[in-house]
CSV table of C-alpha atoms in Angstrom, one decimal:
chain,number,residue,atom,x,y,z
Y,29,ASN,CA,98.7,111.9,114.6
Y,30,ALA,CA,100.0,111.4,111.1
Y,31,GLY,CA,99.9,107.8,110.1
Y,32,VAL,CA,102.9,105.8,108.5
Y,33,MET,CA,104.1,107.8,105.5
Y,34,GLN,CA,105.8,106.6,103.0
Y,35,ASN,CA,107.0,107.8,99.7
Y,36,PRO,CA,106.7,107.6,96.9
Y,37,ARG,CA,103.1,106.1,96.1
Y,38,HIS,CA,104.3,105.1,92.9
Y,39,LEU,CA,108.0,104.8,91.7
Y,40,VAL,CA,108.8,103.9,87.9
Y,41,ARG,CA,112.6,102.7,87.4
Y,42,ARG,CA,114.3,101.2,84.5
Y,43,ARG,CA,116.6,97.8,84.9
Y,44,GLY,CA,119.5,98.2,86.4
Y,45,GLN,CA,118.8,101.6,87.9
Y,46,GLU,CA,118.4,101.9,91.8
Y,47,ALA,CA,115.0,102.7,93.9
Y,48,ARG,CA,115.0,104.3,97.0
Y,49,LEU,CA,111.8,103.6,99.2
Y,50,ARG,CA,111.0,105.9,102.6
Y,51,CYS,CA,108.9,105.4,105.5
Y,52,SER,CA,108.4,107.7,108.5
Y,53,PRO,CA,106.8,105.7,111.0
Y,54,MET,CA,104.0,106.8,113.2
Y,55,LYS,CA,104.9,109.5,116.0
Y,56,GLY,CA,106.3,108.0,118.8
Y,57,HIS,CA,106.8,104.2,117.3
Y,58,SER,CA,110.6,103.6,117.1
Y,59,HIS,CA,110.6,100.0,115.5
Y,60,VAL,CA,109.9,99.8,111.7
Y,61,TYR,CA,109.0,97.0,109.3
Y,62,TRP,CA,109.4,96.2,105.6
Y,63,TYR,CA,107.0,94.1,103.6
Y,64,ARG,CA,106.9,93.3,99.8
Y,65,GLN,CA,103.4,92.1,98.6
Y,66,LEU,CA,103.0,90.7,94.7
Y,67,PRO,CA,99.6,91.3,92.9
Y,68,GLU,CA,97.2,88.9,94.6
Y,69,GLU,CA,99.6,87.5,97.1
Y,70,GLY,CA,100.0,87.8,100.8
Y,71,LEU,CA,103.0,89.7,102.6
Y,72,LYS,CA,106.6,88.6,102.9
Y,73,PHE,CA,108.5,90.1,105.5
Y,74,MET,CA,111.7,91.7,104.6
Y,75,VAL,CA,113.6,93.4,107.5
Y,76,TYR,CA,112.9,94.6,111.3
Y,77,LEU,CA,114.5,97.8,112.1
Y,78,GLN,CA,114.6,99.8,115.6
Y,79,LYS,CA,116.5,103.3,115.4
Y,80,GLU,CA,119.9,102.9,113.8
Y,81,ASN,CA,119.7,98.7,114.3
Y,82,ILE,CA,118.9,95.9,112.1
Y,83,ILE,CA,116.7,93.6,114.1
Y,84,ASP,CA,115.8,91.1,111.7
Y,85,GLU,CA,116.6,90.9,108.3
Y,86,SER,CA,115.6,87.2,107.6
Y,87,GLY,CA,113.3,88.1,104.8
Y,88,MET,CA,115.8,90.3,103.0
Y,89,PRO,CA,117.2,89.2,99.5
Y,90,LYS,CA,121.2,88.9,100.3
Y,91,GLU,CA,121.9,90.9,97.2
Y,92,ARG,CA,121.0,94.3,95.9
Y,93,PHE,CA,118.4,94.8,99.0
Y,94,SER,CA,119.5,97.4,101.7
Y,95,ALA,CA,117.4,98.7,104.8
Y,96,GLU,CA,118.5,101.3,107.1
Y,97,PHE,CA,116.4,103.4,110.2
Y,98,PRO,CA,118.9,106.5,111.1
Y,99,LYS,CA,118.6,108.2,114.1
Y,100,GLU,CA,117.3,111.2,112.3
Y,101,GLY,CA,114.9,110.9,109.5
Y,102,PRO,CA,113.1,108.1,107.6
Y,103,SER,CA,113.8,104.4,106.7
Y,104,ILE,CA,115.0,103.5,103.8
Y,105,LEU,CA,114.5,100.9,101.9
Y,106,ARG,CA,117.1,100.6,99.1
Y,107,ILE,CA,117.3,98.6,95.8
Y,108,GLN,CA,120.3,98.6,93.7
Y,109,GLN,CA,120.4,97.2,90.2
Y,110,VAL,CA,116.4,96.7,89.9
Y,111,VAL,CA,115.2,94.0,87.6
Y,112,ARG,CA,111.7,93.3,86.6
Y,113,GLY,CA,111.1,90.5,89.2
Y,114,ASP,CA,111.1,93.8,92.2
Y,115,SER,CA,108.1,95.3,90.6
Y,116,ALA,CA,105.7,94.6,93.7
Y,117,ALA,CA,104.0,96.9,96.3
Y,118,TYR,CA,106.2,97.3,99.2
Y,119,PHE,CA,104.7,98.3,102.5
Y,120,CYS,CA,106.4,99.8,105.7
Y,121,ALA,CA,104.7,99.5,109.1
Y,122,SER,CA,106.0,100.5,112.3
Y,123,SER,CA,104.7,99.9,116.1
Y,124,PRO,CA,105.4,101.7,119.5
Y,125,GLY,CA,107.2,98.8,120.9
Y,126,HIS,CA,109.1,95.5,120.1
Y,127,LEU,CA,107.1,93.3,117.8
Y,128,TYR,CA,108.1,90.5,120.2
Y,129,SER,CA,106.1,92.0,122.8
Y,130,ASN,CA,102.8,91.2,120.7
Y,131,GLN,CA,102.2,95.1,119.3
Y,132,PRO,CA,99.8,95.3,116.7
Y,133,GLN,CA,101.7,97.1,113.3
Y,134,HIS,CA,100.1,100.4,111.8
Y,135,PHE,CA,100.8,100.3,107.8
Y,136,GLY,CA,101.6,103.2,105.1
Y,137,ASP,CA,99.9,103.1,101.7
Y,138,GLY,CA,103.0,101.4,99.9
Y,139,THR,CA,104.8,102.1,97.6
Y,140,ARG,CA,104.3,100.8,93.9
Y,141,LEU,CA,107.3,99.9,92.1
Y,142,SER,CA,107.5,99.1,88.6
Y,143,ILE,CA,110.3,98.1,86.6
Y,144,LEU,CA,110.3,99.1,82.9
K,161,GLY,CA,110.0,76.3,106.4
K,162,GLN,CA,107.2,78.1,108.4
K,163,GLN,CA,104.0,78.4,106.6
K,164,VAL,CA,101.1,79.9,107.4
K,165,MET,CA,98.1,79.2,105.2
K,166,GLN,CA,94.6,80.5,104.7
K,167,ILE,CA,91.9,78.8,103.4
K,168,PRO,CA,89.8,79.6,101.2
K,169,GLN,CA,92.2,81.8,98.8
K,170,TYR,CA,88.4,83.4,97.4
K,171,GLN,CA,85.1,83.3,98.7
K,172,HIS,CA,82.1,85.0,96.9
K,173,VAL,CA,79.2,85.6,99.1
K,174,GLN,CA,75.7,86.8,98.4
K,175,GLU,CA,75.3,90.6,100.9
K,176,GLY,CA,73.7,88.9,104.0
K,177,GLU,CA,75.4,85.4,103.8
K,178,ASP,CA,78.0,84.5,106.8
K,179,PHE,CA,81.8,83.7,105.7
K,180,THR,CA,84.5,82.2,107.7
K,181,THR,CA,88.3,82.3,106.9
K,182,TYR,CA,91.0,79.8,108.1
K,183,CYS,CA,94.4,80.1,109.1
K,184,ASN,CA,96.8,77.5,109.7
K,185,SER,CA,100.3,76.9,111.5
K,186,SER,CA,103.0,74.8,110.7
K,187,THR,CA,104.0,75.5,113.9
K,188,THR,CA,102.9,76.6,117.4
K,189,LEU,CA,102.4,80.3,117.4
K,190,SER,CA,102.3,82.8,120.1
K,191,ASN,CA,100.2,85.1,119.2
K,192,ILE,CA,98.1,85.6,116.0
K,193,GLN,CA,97.1,89.2,114.7
K,194,TRP,CA,94.4,89.9,111.8
K,195,TYR,CA,94.2,92.6,109.5
K,196,LYS,CA,92.0,93.6,106.6
K,197,GLN,CA,93.5,95.1,103.4
K,198,ARG,CA,90.9,96.8,101.0
K,199,PRO,CA,91.3,96.5,97.3
K,200,GLY,CA,94.2,98.8,96.9
K,201,GLY,CA,94.7,99.7,100.1
K,202,HIS,CA,97.1,98.7,102.7
K,203,PRO,CA,96.6,96.2,105.8
K,204,VAL,CA,94.3,97.4,108.7
K,205,PHE,CA,94.8,95.6,112.2
K,206,LEU,CA,91.9,94.6,113.4
K,207,ILE,CA,92.7,92.2,116.6
K,208,GLN,CA,95.5,90.0,118.5
K,209,LEU,CA,94.4,86.7,120.3
K,210,VAL,CA,97.3,85.6,122.6
K,211,LYS,CA,95.3,82.9,124.8
K,212,SER,CA,94.7,79.2,123.7
K,213,GLY,CA,91.3,79.0,123.0
K,214,GLU,CA,90.6,82.6,122.8
K,215,VAL,CA,87.4,84.1,121.3
K,216,LYS,CA,86.7,87.7,120.8
K,217,LYS,CA,84.5,89.6,118.7
K,218,GLN,CA,84.0,92.9,117.2
K,219,LYS,CA,80.6,93.5,116.3
K,220,ARG,CA,79.4,90.9,113.5
K,221,LEU,CA,83.2,89.6,113.5
K,222,THR,CA,84.1,86.8,115.8
K,223,PHE,CA,87.4,85.8,116.0
K,224,GLN,CA,89.2,82.4,117.7
K,225,PHE,CA,92.7,80.9,118.5
K,226,GLY,CA,93.1,77.1,118.4
K,227,GLU,CA,93.6,75.3,121.8
K,228,ALA,CA,96.7,74.3,120.1
K,229,LYS,CA,97.9,77.5,119.0
K,230,LYS,CA,98.3,76.4,115.4
K,231,ASN,CA,95.2,77.5,113.7
K,232,SER,CA,92.7,80.6,114.1
K,233,SER,CA,89.1,81.9,112.4
K,234,LEU,CA,87.8,84.8,111.2
K,235,HIS,CA,83.7,84.2,110.8
K,236,ILE,CA,81.8,87.3,109.6
K,237,THR,CA,78.0,87.0,110.2
K,238,ALA,CA,75.7,88.7,107.8
K,239,THR,CA,78.2,90.2,105.4
K,240,GLN,CA,77.9,93.7,104.1
K,241,THR,CA,79.5,95.3,101.1
K,242,THR,CA,81.8,97.2,103.5
K,243,ASP,CA,83.4,93.6,104.3
K,244,VAL,CA,84.7,93.6,100.7
K,245,GLY,CA,88.6,93.2,101.2
K,246,THR,CA,91.4,90.4,101.9
K,247,TYR,CA,91.7,89.2,105.2
K,248,PHE,CA,95.4,88.1,106.7
K,249,CYS,CA,96.4,86.4,109.6
K,250,ALA,CA,99.6,86.7,111.1
K,251,GLY,CA,101.8,85.2,114.1
K,252,ARG,CA,104.6,85.0,115.8
K,253,ASN,CA,106.2,81.6,116.1
K,254,THR,CA,108.4,80.6,119.3
K,255,GLY,CA,111.8,81.3,117.4
K,256,ASN,CA,110.1,85.3,117.1
K,257,GLN,CA,109.7,85.2,113.5
K,258,PHE,CA,106.8,86.2,111.8
K,259,TYR,CA,104.7,85.7,109.4
K,260,PHE,CA,101.5,86.4,107.1
K,261,GLY,CA,99.5,84.3,106.1
K,262,THR,CA,98.3,84.0,102.3
K,263,GLY,CA,95.3,86.1,102.8
K,264,THR,CA,91.5,85.2,101.7
K,265,SER,CA,90.1,87.7,99.4
K,266,LEU,CA,86.4,88.1,100.2
K,267,THR,CA,83.5,89.6,97.7
K,268,VAL,CA,80.3,90.2,98.4
K,269,ILE,CA,77.6,90.1,96.3
K,270,PRO,CA,74.9,93.2,96.4
């Protein structure tokens, strides 16, 4: 079974552009989580989604960031009007069941976003 | 606010020495998970602890969940170079919010 697939692996954007990060969960997983990791720091939770629903977006910045997980296709993390501070590794994880049922998360390889 | 701190932040050990990282939460946790992230890689799930005082072992790794469910530890016996990486704890609080710890970066000197 394929693991969690993220693309692109590396993304370079200029300030003010939009960044779209994609995540396809493991087969059979319907719960997706996005995290941000700055160099030599821990993972900061951003958003938790189930198909067509946002379960918890308490870690998402209120402006410029949005996430979706449509019925068909990958989950998308969208960052509008990027700024230098958005440079980070963005990891997606998935689980077969609800996070609140103590399911472990399976992570993708991440997207390294660099803002020029 | 909720914090999950890990100490130490960095640890250098000679190959063969033991290593321990400690995870401390400001609030009671429903569970604790441990992940390992190799340099340049992604976090990989190691284990989950749910019960107060629970201890689990995986070969040279021993995981413990505190009696008050606010702290946890990971102990590696006789480290090997393959143990290199950053070890994160992660826990869910009673409000169902999930937090990763700050991580402990382990370097093993051959």
